[in-house]
Amino acid sequence: PMTVFRLGVNIPVAGGFYLRALPFSFLNFALKRTAQTRPVVVYVHPWETYNKTPRLGNMPLLRRFVTYYGISKALGKLERLLAEFRFQPIRQVLAEEGLI
């Protein structure tokens, strides 16, 4: 399941728009806190890390914001997360948890 951080409500923190939009300090804090009790899943679409991703025209403002906001910082955030945490393929995590 998508990784969420419980702060009164569940806040998605580990990929896509949330990885791009949230400050790294909050992502780092939320992922560290969540990882204390369970594995976290971080996902990213390759286009979300490429600053020259073509922009589609005629999109409503909110959709354009959710689709493109933070692309210029996403790769740097991902690199920082890779340096900060130990990652494994999901199959290995599930096997270690006895789920497969």
mmCIF file of C-alpha atoms in Angstrom:
data_model
loop_
_atom_site.group_PDB
_atom_site.id
_atom_site.type_symbol
_atom_site.label_atom_id
_atom_site.label_comp_id
_atom_site.label_asym_id
_atom_site.label_seq_id
_atom_site.Cartn_x
_atom_site.Cartn_y
_atom_site.Cartn_z
ATOM 1 C CA PRO A 1 0.000 0.000 0.000
ATOM 2 C CA MET A 2 0.950 3.622 -0.441
ATOM 3 C CA THR A 3 3.019 4.868 2.472
ATOM 4 C CA VAL A 4 1.183 7.383 4.606
ATOM 5 C CA PHE A 5 2.219 9.343 7.671
ATOM 6 C CA ARG A 6 -0.422 9.673 10.363
ATOM 7 C CA LEU A 7 -0.700 13.280 11.524
ATOM 8 C CA GLY A 8 -4.306 13.402 12.661
ATOM 9 C CA VAL A 9 -5.119 12.272 9.129
ATOM 10 C CA ASN A 10 -3.199 10.039 6.746
ATOM 11 C CA ILE A 11 -0.800 12.076 4.604
ATOM 12 C CA PRO A 12 0.676 10.286 1.563
ATOM 13 C CA VAL A 13 4.434 10.896 1.664
ATOM 14 C CA ALA A 14 6.337 8.536 -0.537
ATOM 15 C CA GLY A 15 5.933 9.152 -4.199
ATOM 16 C CA GLY A 16 4.462 10.903 -7.160
ATOM 17 C CA PHE A 17 3.045 14.338 -6.438
ATOM 18 C CA TYR A 18 3.759 14.040 -2.714
ATOM 19 C CA LEU A 19 7.456 13.353 -3.280
ATOM 20 C CA ARG A 20 7.622 16.351 -5.588
ATOM 21 C CA ALA A 21 5.535 18.751 -3.490
ATOM 22 C CA LEU A 22 6.481 18.097 0.128
ATOM 23 C CA PRO A 23 9.684 19.563 1.589
ATOM 24 C CA PHE A 24 12.518 17.056 1.921
ATOM 25 C CA SER A 25 12.799 17.658 5.668
ATOM 26 C CA PHE A 26 9.178 16.561 6.144
ATOM 27 C CA LEU A 27 9.575 13.560 3.820
ATOM 28 C CA ASN A 28 12.683 12.458 5.684
ATOM 29 C CA PHE A 29 11.011 12.847 9.094
ATOM 30 C CA ALA A 30 7.789 11.102 8.032
ATOM 31 C CA LEU A 31 9.567 8.186 6.364
ATOM 32 C CA LYS A 32 11.919 7.671 9.322
ATOM 33 C CA ARG A 33 9.010 7.717 11.751
ATOM 34 C CA THR A 34 6.932 5.343 9.620
ATOM 35 C CA ALA A 35 9.873 2.979 9.053
ATOM 36 C CA GLN A 36 10.098 2.416 12.815
ATOM 37 C CA THR A 37 6.923 0.341 12.684
ATOM 38 C CA ARG A 38 6.721 -1.020 9.135
ATOM 39 C CA PRO A 39 8.435 -1.024 5.754
ATOM 40 C CA VAL A 40 7.762 2.005 3.590
ATOM 41 C CA VAL A 41 7.145 2.001 -0.142
ATOM 42 C CA VAL A 42 8.633 4.809 -2.207
ATOM 43 C CA TYR A 43 7.622 5.076 -5.831
ATOM 44 C CA VAL A 44 8.423 7.482 -8.612
ATOM 45 C CA HIS A 45 7.487 7.706 -12.257
ATOM 46 C CA PRO A 46 10.587 8.382 -14.397
ATOM 47 C CA TRP A 47 8.993 11.415 -16.079
ATOM 48 C CA GLU A 48 8.608 13.031 -12.655
ATOM 49 C CA THR A 49 12.393 13.299 -12.336
ATOM 50 C CA TYR A 50 13.104 14.772 -15.775
ATOM 51 C CA ASN A 51 13.051 18.547 -15.858
ATOM 52 C CA LYS A 52 12.388 18.594 -19.614
ATOM 53 C CA THR A 53 9.231 16.495 -19.422
ATOM 54 C CA PRO A 54 6.995 17.828 -22.205
ATOM 55 C CA ARG A 55 4.088 19.887 -20.908
ATOM 56 C CA LEU A 56 0.670 19.131 -22.292
ATOM 57 C CA GLY A 57 -1.372 22.183 -23.238
ATOM 58 C CA ASN A 58 -4.939 23.016 -22.326
ATOM 59 C CA MET A 59 -4.920 21.340 -18.925
ATOM 60 C CA PRO A 60 -7.010 22.800 -16.120
ATOM 61 C CA LEU A 61 -4.879 24.715 -13.611
ATOM 62 C CA LEU A 62 -5.235 22.218 -10.742
ATOM 63 C CA ARG A 63 -4.417 19.232 -12.947
ATOM 64 C CA ARG A 64 -1.404 21.064 -14.401
ATOM 65 C CA PHE A 65 -0.193 21.866 -10.867
ATOM 66 C CA VAL A 66 -0.566 18.269 -9.635
ATOM 67 C CA THR A 67 1.064 16.888 -12.772
ATOM 68 C CA TYR A 68 4.089 19.167 -13.070
ATOM 69 C CA TYR A 69 4.779 20.892 -9.745
ATOM 70 C CA GLY A 70 8.174 20.100 -8.249
ATOM 71 C CA ILE A 71 9.634 18.160 -11.164
ATOM 72 C CA SER A 72 12.820 20.216 -11.032
ATOM 73 C CA LYS A 73 13.501 19.062 -7.442
ATOM 74 C CA ALA A 74 12.258 15.460 -7.578
ATOM 75 C CA LEU A 75 15.504 13.823 -8.692
ATOM 76 C CA GLY A 76 17.468 15.590 -5.965
ATOM 77 C CA LYS A 77 14.958 14.461 -3.336
ATOM 78 C CA LEU A 78 15.116 10.895 -4.617
ATOM 79 C CA GLU A 79 18.922 10.939 -4.521
ATOM 80 C CA ARG A 80 18.833 12.226 -0.935
ATOM 81 C CA LEU A 81 16.379 9.492 0.069
ATOM 82 C CA LEU A 82 18.598 6.856 -1.537
ATOM 83 C CA ALA A 83 21.526 8.148 0.529
ATOM 84 C CA GLU A 84 19.492 8.340 3.739
ATOM 85 C CA PHE A 85 17.665 4.985 3.669
ATOM 86 C CA ARG A 86 18.370 1.366 2.784
ATOM 87 C CA PHE A 87 16.095 0.224 -0.045
ATOM 88 C CA GLN A 88 15.263 -3.256 -1.290
ATOM 89 C CA PRO A 89 13.088 -4.700 -4.036
ATOM 90 C CA ILE A 90 9.488 -5.127 -2.852
ATOM 91 C CA ARG A 91 9.692 -8.910 -3.362
ATOM 92 C CA GLN A 92 12.552 -9.118 -0.859
ATOM 93 C CA VAL A 93 10.720 -6.985 1.702
ATOM 94 C CA LEU A 94 7.564 -9.089 1.374
ATOM 95 C CA ALA A 95 9.596 -12.296 1.765
ATOM 96 C CA GLU A 96 11.312 -10.964 4.892
ATOM 97 C CA GLU A 97 7.909 -10.044 6.326
ATOM 98 C CA GLY A 98 6.677 -13.592 5.569
ATOM 99 C CA LEU A 99 4.056 -12.339 3.142
ATOM 100 C CA ILE A 100 5.204 -14.389 0.140
#
